[in-house]
Tab-separated table of C-alpha atoms and ligand atoms in Angstrom:
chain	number	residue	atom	x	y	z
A	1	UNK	CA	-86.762	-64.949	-52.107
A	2	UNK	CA	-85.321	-64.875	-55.611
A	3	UNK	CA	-82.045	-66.416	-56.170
A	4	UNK	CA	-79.892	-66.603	-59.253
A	5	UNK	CA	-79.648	-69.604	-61.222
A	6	UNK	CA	-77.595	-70.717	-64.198
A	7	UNK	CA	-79.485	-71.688	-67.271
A	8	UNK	CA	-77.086	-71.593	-69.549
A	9	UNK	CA	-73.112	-72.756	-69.456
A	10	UNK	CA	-70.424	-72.444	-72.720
A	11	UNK	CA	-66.568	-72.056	-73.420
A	12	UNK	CA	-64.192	-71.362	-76.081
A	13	UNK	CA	-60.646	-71.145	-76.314
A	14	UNK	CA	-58.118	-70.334	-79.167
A	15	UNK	CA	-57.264	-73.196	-81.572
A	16	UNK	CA	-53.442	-73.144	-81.370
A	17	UNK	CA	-52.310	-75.514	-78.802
A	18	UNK	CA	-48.693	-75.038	-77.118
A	19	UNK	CA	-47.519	-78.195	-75.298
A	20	UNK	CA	-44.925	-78.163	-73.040
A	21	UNK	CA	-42.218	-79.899	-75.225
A	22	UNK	CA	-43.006	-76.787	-77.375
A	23	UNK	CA	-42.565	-74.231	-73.986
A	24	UNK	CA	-38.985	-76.048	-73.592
A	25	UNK	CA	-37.575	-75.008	-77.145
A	26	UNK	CA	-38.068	-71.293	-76.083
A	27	UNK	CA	-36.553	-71.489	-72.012
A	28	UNK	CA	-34.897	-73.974	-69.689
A	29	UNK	CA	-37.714	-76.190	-68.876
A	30	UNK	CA	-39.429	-79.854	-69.199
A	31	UNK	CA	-42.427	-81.659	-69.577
A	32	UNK	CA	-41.642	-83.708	-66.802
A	33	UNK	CA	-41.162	-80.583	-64.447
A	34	UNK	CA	-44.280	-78.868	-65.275
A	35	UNK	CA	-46.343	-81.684	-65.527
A	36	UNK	CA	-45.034	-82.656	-61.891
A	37	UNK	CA	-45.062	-79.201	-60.480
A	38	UNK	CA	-48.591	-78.284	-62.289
A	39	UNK	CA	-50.260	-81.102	-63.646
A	40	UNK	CA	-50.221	-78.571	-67.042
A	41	UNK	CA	-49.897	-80.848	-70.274
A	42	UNK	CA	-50.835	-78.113	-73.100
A	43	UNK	CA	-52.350	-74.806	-72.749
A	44	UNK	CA	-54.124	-72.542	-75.914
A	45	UNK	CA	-52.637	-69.541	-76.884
A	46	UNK	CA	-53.843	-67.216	-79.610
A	47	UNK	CA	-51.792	-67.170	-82.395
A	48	UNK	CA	-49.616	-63.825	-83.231
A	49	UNK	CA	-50.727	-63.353	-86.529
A	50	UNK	CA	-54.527	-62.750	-85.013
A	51	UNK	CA	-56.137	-60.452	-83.319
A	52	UNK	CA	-58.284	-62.252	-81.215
A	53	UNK	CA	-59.585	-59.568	-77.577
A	54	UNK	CA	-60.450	-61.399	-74.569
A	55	UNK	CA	-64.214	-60.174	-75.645
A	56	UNK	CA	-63.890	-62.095	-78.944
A	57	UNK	CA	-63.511	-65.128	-76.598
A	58	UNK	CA	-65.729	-64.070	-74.586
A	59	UNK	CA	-68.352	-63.721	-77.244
A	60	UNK	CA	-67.896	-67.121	-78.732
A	61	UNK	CA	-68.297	-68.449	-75.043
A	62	UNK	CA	-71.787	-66.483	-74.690
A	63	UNK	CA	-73.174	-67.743	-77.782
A	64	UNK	CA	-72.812	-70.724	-76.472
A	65	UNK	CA	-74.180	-70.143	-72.972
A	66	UNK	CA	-77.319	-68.116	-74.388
A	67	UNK	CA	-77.983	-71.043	-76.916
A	68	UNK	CA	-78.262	-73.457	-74.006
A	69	UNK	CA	-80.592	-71.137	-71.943
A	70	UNK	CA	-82.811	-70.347	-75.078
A	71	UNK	CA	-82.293	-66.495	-74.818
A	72	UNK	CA	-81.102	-64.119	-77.466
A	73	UNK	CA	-78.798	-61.059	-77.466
A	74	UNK	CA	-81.727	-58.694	-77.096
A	75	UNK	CA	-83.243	-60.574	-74.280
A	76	UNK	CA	-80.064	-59.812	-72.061
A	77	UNK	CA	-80.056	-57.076	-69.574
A	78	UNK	CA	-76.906	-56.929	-67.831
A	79	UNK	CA	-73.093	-57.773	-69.053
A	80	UNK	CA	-70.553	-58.837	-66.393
A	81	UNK	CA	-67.373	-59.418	-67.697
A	82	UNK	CA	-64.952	-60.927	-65.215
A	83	UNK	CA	-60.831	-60.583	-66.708
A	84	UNK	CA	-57.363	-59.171	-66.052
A	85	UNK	CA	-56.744	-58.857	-69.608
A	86	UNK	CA	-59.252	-56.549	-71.381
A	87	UNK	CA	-59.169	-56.351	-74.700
A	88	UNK	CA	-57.843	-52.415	-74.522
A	89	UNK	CA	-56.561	-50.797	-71.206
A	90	UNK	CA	-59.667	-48.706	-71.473
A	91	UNK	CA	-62.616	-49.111	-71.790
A	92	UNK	CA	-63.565	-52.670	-70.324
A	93	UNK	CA	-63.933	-55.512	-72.750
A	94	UNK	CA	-67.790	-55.951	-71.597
A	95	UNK	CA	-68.875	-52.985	-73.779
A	96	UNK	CA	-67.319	-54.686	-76.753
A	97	UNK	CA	-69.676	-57.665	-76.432
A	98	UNK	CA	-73.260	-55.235	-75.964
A	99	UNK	CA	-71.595	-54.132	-79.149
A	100	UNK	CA	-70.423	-57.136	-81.249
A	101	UNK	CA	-73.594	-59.274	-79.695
A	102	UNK	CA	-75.904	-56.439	-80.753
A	103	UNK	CA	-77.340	-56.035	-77.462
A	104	UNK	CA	-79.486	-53.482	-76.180
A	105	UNK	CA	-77.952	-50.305	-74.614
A	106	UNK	CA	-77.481	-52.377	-70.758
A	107	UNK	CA	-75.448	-52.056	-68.324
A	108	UNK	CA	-71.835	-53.277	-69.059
A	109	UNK	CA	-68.781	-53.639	-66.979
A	110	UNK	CA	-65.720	-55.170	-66.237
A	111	UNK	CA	-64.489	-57.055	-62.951
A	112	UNK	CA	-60.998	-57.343	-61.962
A	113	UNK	CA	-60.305	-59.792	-59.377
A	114	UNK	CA	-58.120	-62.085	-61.066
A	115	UNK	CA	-58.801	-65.668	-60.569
A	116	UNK	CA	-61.648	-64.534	-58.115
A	117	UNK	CA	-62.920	-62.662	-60.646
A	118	UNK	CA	-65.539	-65.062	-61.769
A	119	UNK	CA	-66.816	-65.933	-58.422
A	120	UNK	CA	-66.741	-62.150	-57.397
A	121	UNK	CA	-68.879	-61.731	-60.935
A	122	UNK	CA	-71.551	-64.354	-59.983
A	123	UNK	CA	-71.819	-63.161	-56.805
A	124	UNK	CA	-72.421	-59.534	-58.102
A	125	UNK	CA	-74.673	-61.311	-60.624
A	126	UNK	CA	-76.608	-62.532	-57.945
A	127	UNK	CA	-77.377	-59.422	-56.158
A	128	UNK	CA	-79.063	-58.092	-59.293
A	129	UNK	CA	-81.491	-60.610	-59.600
A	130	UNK	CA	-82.462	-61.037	-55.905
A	131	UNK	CA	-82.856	-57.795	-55.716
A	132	UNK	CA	-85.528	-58.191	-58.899
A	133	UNK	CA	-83.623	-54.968	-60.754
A	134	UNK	CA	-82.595	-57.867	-63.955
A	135	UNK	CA	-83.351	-60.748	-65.599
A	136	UNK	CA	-81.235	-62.310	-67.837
A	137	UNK	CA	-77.355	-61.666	-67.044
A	138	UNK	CA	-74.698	-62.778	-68.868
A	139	UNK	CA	-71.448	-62.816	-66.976
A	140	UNK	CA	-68.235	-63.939	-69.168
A	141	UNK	CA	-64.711	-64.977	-67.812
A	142	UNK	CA	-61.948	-64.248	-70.301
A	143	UNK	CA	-58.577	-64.050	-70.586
A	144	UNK	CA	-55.391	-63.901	-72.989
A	145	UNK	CA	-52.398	-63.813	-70.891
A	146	UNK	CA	-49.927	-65.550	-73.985
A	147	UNK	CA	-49.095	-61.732	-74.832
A	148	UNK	CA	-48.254	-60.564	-71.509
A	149	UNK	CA	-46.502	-63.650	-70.572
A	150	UNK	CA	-41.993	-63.773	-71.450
A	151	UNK	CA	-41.273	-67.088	-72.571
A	152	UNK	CA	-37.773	-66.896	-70.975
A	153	UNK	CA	-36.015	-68.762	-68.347
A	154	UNK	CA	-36.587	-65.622	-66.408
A	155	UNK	CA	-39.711	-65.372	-66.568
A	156	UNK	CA	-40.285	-69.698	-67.027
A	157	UNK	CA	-42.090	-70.053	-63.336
A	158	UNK	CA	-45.321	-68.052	-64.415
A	159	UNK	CA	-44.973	-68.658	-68.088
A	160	UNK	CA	-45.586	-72.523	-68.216
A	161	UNK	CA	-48.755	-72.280	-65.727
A	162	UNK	CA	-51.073	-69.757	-68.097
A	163	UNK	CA	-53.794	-69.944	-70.784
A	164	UNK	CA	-55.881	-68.572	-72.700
A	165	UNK	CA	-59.953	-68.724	-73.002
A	166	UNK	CA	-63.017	-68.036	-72.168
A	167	UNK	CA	-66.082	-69.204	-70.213
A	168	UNK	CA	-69.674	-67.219	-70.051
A	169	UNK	CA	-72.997	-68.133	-68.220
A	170	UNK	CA	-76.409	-66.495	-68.329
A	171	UNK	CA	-78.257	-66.191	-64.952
A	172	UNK	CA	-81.846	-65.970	-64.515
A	173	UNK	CA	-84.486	-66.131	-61.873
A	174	UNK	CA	-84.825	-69.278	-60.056
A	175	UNK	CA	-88.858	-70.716	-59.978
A	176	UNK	CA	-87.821	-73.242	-57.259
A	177	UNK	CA	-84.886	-74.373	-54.828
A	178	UNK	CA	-81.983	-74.321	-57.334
A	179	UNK	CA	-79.655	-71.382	-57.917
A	180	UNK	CA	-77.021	-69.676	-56.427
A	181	UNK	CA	-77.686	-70.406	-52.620
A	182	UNK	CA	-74.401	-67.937	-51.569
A	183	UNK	CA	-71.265	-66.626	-52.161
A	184	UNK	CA	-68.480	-65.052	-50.021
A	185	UNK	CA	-65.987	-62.871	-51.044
A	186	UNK	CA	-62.972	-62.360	-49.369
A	187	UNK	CA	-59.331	-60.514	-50.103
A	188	UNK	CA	-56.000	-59.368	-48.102
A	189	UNK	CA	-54.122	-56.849	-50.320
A	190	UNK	CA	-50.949	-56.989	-48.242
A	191	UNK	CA	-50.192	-59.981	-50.499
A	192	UNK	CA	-50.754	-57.826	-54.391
A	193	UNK	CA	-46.854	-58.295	-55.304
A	194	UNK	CA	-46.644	-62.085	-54.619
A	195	UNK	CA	-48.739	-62.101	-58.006
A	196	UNK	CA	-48.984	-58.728	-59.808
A	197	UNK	CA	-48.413	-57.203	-63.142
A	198	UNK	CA	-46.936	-53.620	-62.422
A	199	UNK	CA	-47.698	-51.615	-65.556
A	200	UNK	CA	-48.956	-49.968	-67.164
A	201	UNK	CA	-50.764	-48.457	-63.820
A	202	UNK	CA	-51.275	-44.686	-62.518
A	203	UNK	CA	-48.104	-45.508	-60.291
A	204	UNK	CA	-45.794	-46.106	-63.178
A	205	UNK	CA	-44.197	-42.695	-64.987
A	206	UNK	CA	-44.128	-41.703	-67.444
A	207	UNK	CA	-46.639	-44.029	-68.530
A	208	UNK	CA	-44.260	-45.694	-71.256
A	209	UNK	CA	-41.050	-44.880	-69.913
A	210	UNK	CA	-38.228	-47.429	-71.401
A	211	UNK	CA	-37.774	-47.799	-67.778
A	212	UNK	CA	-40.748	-49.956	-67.543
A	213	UNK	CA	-39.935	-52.334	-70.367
A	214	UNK	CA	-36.218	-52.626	-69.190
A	215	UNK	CA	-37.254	-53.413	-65.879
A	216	UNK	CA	-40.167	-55.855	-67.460
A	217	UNK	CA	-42.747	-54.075	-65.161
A	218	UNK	CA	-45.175	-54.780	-68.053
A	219	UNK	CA	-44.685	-58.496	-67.671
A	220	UNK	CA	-46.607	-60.427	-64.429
A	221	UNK	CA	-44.164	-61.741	-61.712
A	222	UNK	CA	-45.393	-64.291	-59.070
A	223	UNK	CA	-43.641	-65.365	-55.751
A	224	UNK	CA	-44.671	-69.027	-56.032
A	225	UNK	CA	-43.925	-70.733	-53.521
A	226	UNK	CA	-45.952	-67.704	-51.264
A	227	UNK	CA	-49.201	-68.345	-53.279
A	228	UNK	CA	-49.167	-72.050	-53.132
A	229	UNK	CA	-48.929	-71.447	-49.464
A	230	UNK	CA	-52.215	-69.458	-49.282
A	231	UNK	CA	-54.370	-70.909	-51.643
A	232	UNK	CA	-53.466	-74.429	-49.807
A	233	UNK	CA	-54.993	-72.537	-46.973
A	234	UNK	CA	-57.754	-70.362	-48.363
A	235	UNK	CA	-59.408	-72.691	-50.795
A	236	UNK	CA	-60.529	-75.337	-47.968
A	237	UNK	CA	-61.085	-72.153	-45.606
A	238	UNK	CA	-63.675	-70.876	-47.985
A	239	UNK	CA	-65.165	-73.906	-49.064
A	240	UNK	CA	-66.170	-74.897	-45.652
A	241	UNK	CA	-67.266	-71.178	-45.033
A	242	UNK	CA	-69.924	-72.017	-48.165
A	243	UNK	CA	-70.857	-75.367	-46.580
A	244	UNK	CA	-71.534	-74.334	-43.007
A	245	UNK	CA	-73.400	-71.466	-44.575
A	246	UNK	CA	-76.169	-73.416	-45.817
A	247	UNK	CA	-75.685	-76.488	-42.925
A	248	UNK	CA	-74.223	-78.684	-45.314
A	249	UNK	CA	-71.249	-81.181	-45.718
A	250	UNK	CA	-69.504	-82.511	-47.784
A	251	UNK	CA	-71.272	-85.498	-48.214
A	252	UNK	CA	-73.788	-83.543	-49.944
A	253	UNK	CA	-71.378	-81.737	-52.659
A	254	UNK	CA	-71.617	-83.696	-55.544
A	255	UNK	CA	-68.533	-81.403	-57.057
A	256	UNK	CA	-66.414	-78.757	-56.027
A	257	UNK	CA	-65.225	-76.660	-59.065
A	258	UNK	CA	-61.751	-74.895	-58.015
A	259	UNK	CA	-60.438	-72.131	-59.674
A	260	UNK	CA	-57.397	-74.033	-61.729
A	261	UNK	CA	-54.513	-72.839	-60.373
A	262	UNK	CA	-52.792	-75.561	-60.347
A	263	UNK	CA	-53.168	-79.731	-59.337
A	264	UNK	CA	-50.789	-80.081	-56.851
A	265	UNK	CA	-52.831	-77.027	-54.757
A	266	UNK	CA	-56.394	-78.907	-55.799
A	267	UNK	CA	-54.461	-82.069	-54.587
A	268	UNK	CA	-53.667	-80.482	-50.930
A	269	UNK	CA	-56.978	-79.051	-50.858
A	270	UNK	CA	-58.855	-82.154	-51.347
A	271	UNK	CA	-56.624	-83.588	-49.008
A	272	UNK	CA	-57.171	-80.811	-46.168
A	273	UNK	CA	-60.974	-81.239	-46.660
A	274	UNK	CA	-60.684	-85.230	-47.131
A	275	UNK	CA	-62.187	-85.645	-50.405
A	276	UNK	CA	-61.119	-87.774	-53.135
A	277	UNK	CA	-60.016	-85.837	-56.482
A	278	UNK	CA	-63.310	-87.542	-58.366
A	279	UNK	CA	-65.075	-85.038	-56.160
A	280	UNK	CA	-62.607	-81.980	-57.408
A	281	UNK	CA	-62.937	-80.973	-60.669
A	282	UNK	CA	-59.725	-80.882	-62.959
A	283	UNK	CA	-58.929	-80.144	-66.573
A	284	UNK	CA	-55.824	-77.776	-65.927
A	285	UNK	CA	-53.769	-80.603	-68.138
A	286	UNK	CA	-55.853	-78.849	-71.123
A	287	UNK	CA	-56.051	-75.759	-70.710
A	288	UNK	CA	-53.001	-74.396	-67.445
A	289	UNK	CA	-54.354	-71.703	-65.232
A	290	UNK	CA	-56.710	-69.367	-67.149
A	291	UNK	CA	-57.597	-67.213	-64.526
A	292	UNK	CA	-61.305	-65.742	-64.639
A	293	UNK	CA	-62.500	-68.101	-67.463
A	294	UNK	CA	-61.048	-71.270	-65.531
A	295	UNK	CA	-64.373	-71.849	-63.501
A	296	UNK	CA	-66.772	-71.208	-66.585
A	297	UNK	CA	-64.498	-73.058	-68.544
A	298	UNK	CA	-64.257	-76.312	-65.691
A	299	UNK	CA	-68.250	-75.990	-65.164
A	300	UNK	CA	-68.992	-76.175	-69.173
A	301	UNK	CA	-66.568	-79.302	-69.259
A	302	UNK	CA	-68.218	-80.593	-66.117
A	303	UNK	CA	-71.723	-79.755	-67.251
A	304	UNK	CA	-71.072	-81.591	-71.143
A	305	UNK	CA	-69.557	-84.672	-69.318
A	306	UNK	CA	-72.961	-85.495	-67.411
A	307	UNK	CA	-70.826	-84.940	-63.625
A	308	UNK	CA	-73.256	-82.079	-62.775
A	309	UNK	CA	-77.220	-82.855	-62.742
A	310	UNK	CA	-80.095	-80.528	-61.397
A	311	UNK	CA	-80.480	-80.876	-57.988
A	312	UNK	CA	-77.057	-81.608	-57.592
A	313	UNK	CA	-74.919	-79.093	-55.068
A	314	UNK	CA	-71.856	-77.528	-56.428
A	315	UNK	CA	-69.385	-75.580	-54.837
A	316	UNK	CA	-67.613	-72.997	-56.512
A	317	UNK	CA	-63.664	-72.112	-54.857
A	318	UNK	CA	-61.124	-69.220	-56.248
A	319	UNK	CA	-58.265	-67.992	-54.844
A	320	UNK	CA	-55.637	-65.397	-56.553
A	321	UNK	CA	-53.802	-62.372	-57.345
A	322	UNK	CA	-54.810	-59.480	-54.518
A	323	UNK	CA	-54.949	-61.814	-52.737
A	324	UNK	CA	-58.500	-62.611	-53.187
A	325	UNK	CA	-60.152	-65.482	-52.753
A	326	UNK	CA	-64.256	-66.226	-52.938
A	327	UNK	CA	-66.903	-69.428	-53.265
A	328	UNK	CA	-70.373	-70.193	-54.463
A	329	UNK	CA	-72.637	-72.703	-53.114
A	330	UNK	CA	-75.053	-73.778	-56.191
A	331	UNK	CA	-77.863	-75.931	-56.027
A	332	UNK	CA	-78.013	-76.958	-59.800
B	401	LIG	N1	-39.133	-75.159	-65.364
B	401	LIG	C1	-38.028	-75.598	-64.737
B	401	LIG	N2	-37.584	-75.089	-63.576
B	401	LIG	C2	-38.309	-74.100	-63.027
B	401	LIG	C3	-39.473	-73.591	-63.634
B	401	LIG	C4	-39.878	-74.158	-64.857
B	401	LIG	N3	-40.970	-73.742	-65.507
B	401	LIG	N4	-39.971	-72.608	-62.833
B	401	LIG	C5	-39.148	-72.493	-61.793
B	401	LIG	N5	-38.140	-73.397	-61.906
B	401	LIG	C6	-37.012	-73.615	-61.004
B	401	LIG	C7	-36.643	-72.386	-60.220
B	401	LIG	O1	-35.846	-71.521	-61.005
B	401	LIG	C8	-35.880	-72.970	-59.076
B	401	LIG	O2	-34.597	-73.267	-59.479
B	401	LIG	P1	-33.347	-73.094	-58.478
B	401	LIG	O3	-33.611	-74.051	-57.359
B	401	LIG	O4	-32.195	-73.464	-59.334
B	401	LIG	O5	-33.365	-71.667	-58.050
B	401	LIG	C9	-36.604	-74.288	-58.812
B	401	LIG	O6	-37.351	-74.571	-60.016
B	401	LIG	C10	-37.534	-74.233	-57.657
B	401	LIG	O7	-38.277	-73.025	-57.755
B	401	LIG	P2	-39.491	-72.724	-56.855
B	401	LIG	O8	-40.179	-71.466	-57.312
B	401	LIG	O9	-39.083	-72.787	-55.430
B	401	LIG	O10	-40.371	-73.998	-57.251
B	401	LIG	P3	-41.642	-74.542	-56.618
B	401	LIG	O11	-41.420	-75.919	-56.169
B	401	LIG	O12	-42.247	-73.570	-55.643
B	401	LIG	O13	-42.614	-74.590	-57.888
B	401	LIG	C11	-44.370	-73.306	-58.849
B	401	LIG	C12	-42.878	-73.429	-58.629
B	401	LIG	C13	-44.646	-72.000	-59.561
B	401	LIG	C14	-44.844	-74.462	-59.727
B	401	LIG	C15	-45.051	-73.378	-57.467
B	401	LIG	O14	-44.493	-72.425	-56.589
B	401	LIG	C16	-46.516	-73.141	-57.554
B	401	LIG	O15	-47.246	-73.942	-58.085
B	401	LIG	N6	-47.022	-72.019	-56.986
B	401	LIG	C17	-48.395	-71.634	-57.112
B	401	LIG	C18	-48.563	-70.974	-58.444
B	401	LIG	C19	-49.994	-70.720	-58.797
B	401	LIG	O16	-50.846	-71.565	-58.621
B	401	LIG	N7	-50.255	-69.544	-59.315
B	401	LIG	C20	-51.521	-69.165	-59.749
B	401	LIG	C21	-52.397	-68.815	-58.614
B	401	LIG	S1	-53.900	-68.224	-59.157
């Protein structure tokens, strides 16, 4: 049977860096407590004077991706586009790279399941090509959260964790036993205000009420301590789900690519499955939590640093706002 396989792997993310000496001039914070609470050192944030969409990311991240897989704009035939923060509230950003990429007239569209979203992409990705309908997909993960985020001691327990950026792969048949071996997709919506961003949404009215700037409905809120609880829980729970799948172990991973939420939950996870961090991918000290495009962003790193080699397995992990939570198993 055809499975999907990735031939191609880039990133981008916006030049201006904000440390967090700079995050603790504008709120009630330290390095010291973010570092220990999220391993986070500096994140990039666009810079106000710009206006840089998630798809303008996005875009810089595909050329990337479709340089490495030897395939041009024309040659692609689907556009996944896995964010939270679409360049306009309507349409999705993945129309605005088929336009800016000059790509043929395919199918575009956007996926919103947060930090899942790029597992939840690949795994959609991966339907399309087993079932032989296309080709050459490119699925992007992208994301600028600066401009939603309040850089107030209010706010300071979501605003230190995110980023910005943006990670894109192009998927293509497989010829042999490497490719996407399976993903599972998972999601309990009882949880949606422990990390949500209220408005605008068809439940908020009027649409632009004052009300829902007073109230900072417009600005994402996060009960903390309830995510770290499940994704301490999900992220192993899922992992091993991928693993018994295909009657593996661990022992044959050569790295697990978690979403980058943050490194005290990739700690507890590696220590729940008993791995060593070498085996867990990490680069949230660069770049904080940038929820779809962390995974494309972590495998492009991953991939340019020599740690992933064909043959190799992989295991993709996410878990996030919904809650929902997914992994891929990947045989490089
Ligand atoms: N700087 C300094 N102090 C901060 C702070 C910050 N950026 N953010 C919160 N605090 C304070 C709180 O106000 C609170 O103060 P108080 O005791 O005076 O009320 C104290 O730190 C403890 O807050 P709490 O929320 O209980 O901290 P915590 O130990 O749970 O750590 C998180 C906060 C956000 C780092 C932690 O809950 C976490 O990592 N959760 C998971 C978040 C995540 O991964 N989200 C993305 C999922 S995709």
């Amino acid at each position: 049977m055809r499975q999907a396989r990735i031939t191609g792997v880039g990133h981008a993310v916006p030049e201006r860096v904000v440390t967090n000496d700079d995050l603790a001039k504008l709120m009630d914070t330290s390095d010291e407590w973010i570092t220990e609470r999220s391993g986070v050192k500096e994140r990039h944030h666009v810079s106000n004077d710009e206006e840089t969409g998630a798809s303008d990311l996005g875009v810089q991240a595909a050329e990337i991706a479709m340089e490495m897989a030897g395939v041009s704009p024309r040659d692609i035939d689907l556009i996944v586009f896995a964010t939270i923060s679409s360049d306009y509230f309507l349409p999705g950003s993945a129309v605005m790279v088929q336009e800016k990429m000059g790509m043929r007239h395919v199918g575009a569209f956007d996926v919103r399941a947060a930090c899942s979203g790029f597992v939840y992409g690949l795994s959609i990705a991966d339907q399309f090509i087993r079932t032989g309908m296309h080709d050459n997909i490119l699925l992007v993960g992208a994301e600028i959260q600066s401009v939603a985020l309040k850089f107030t001691t209010e706010h300071r327990n979501l605003a230190v964790l995110f980023g910005d950026g943006a990670g894109a792969v192009i998927l293509q048949p497989s010829h042999d036993d490497s490719g996407v071996l399976s993903t599972h997709l998972h999601s309990e919506g009882s949880h949606l205000k422990d990390l949500w961003l209220p408005a605008p949404g068809s439940k908020y009215r009027p649409f632009n009420s004052k009300e829902l700037i007073d109230k900072d409905l417009h600005v994402p809120h996060m009960n903390g301590r309830e995510v770290f609880k499940n994704a301490v829980i999900r992220f192993p729970e899922v992992i091993q789900e991928a693993l018994d799948y295909n009657g593996l172990t661990l022992n044959d991973v050569a790295l697990i690519i978690p979403h980058q939420a943050n490194y005290r939950i990739s700690q507890a996870v590696a220590k729940r499955l008993g791995v060593g961090m070498d085996k867990m991918y990490s680069n949230i000290h660069k770049y904080g939590n940038t929820t779809a495009a962390s995974i494309p962003i972590a495998m492009s790193e991953a991939y340019a640093e020599g740690k992933i080699s064909p043959g190799d397995i992989v295991i993709l992990a996410a878990f996030g706002s919904g809650f929902t939570w997914a992994s891929a198993a990947i045989r490089w």
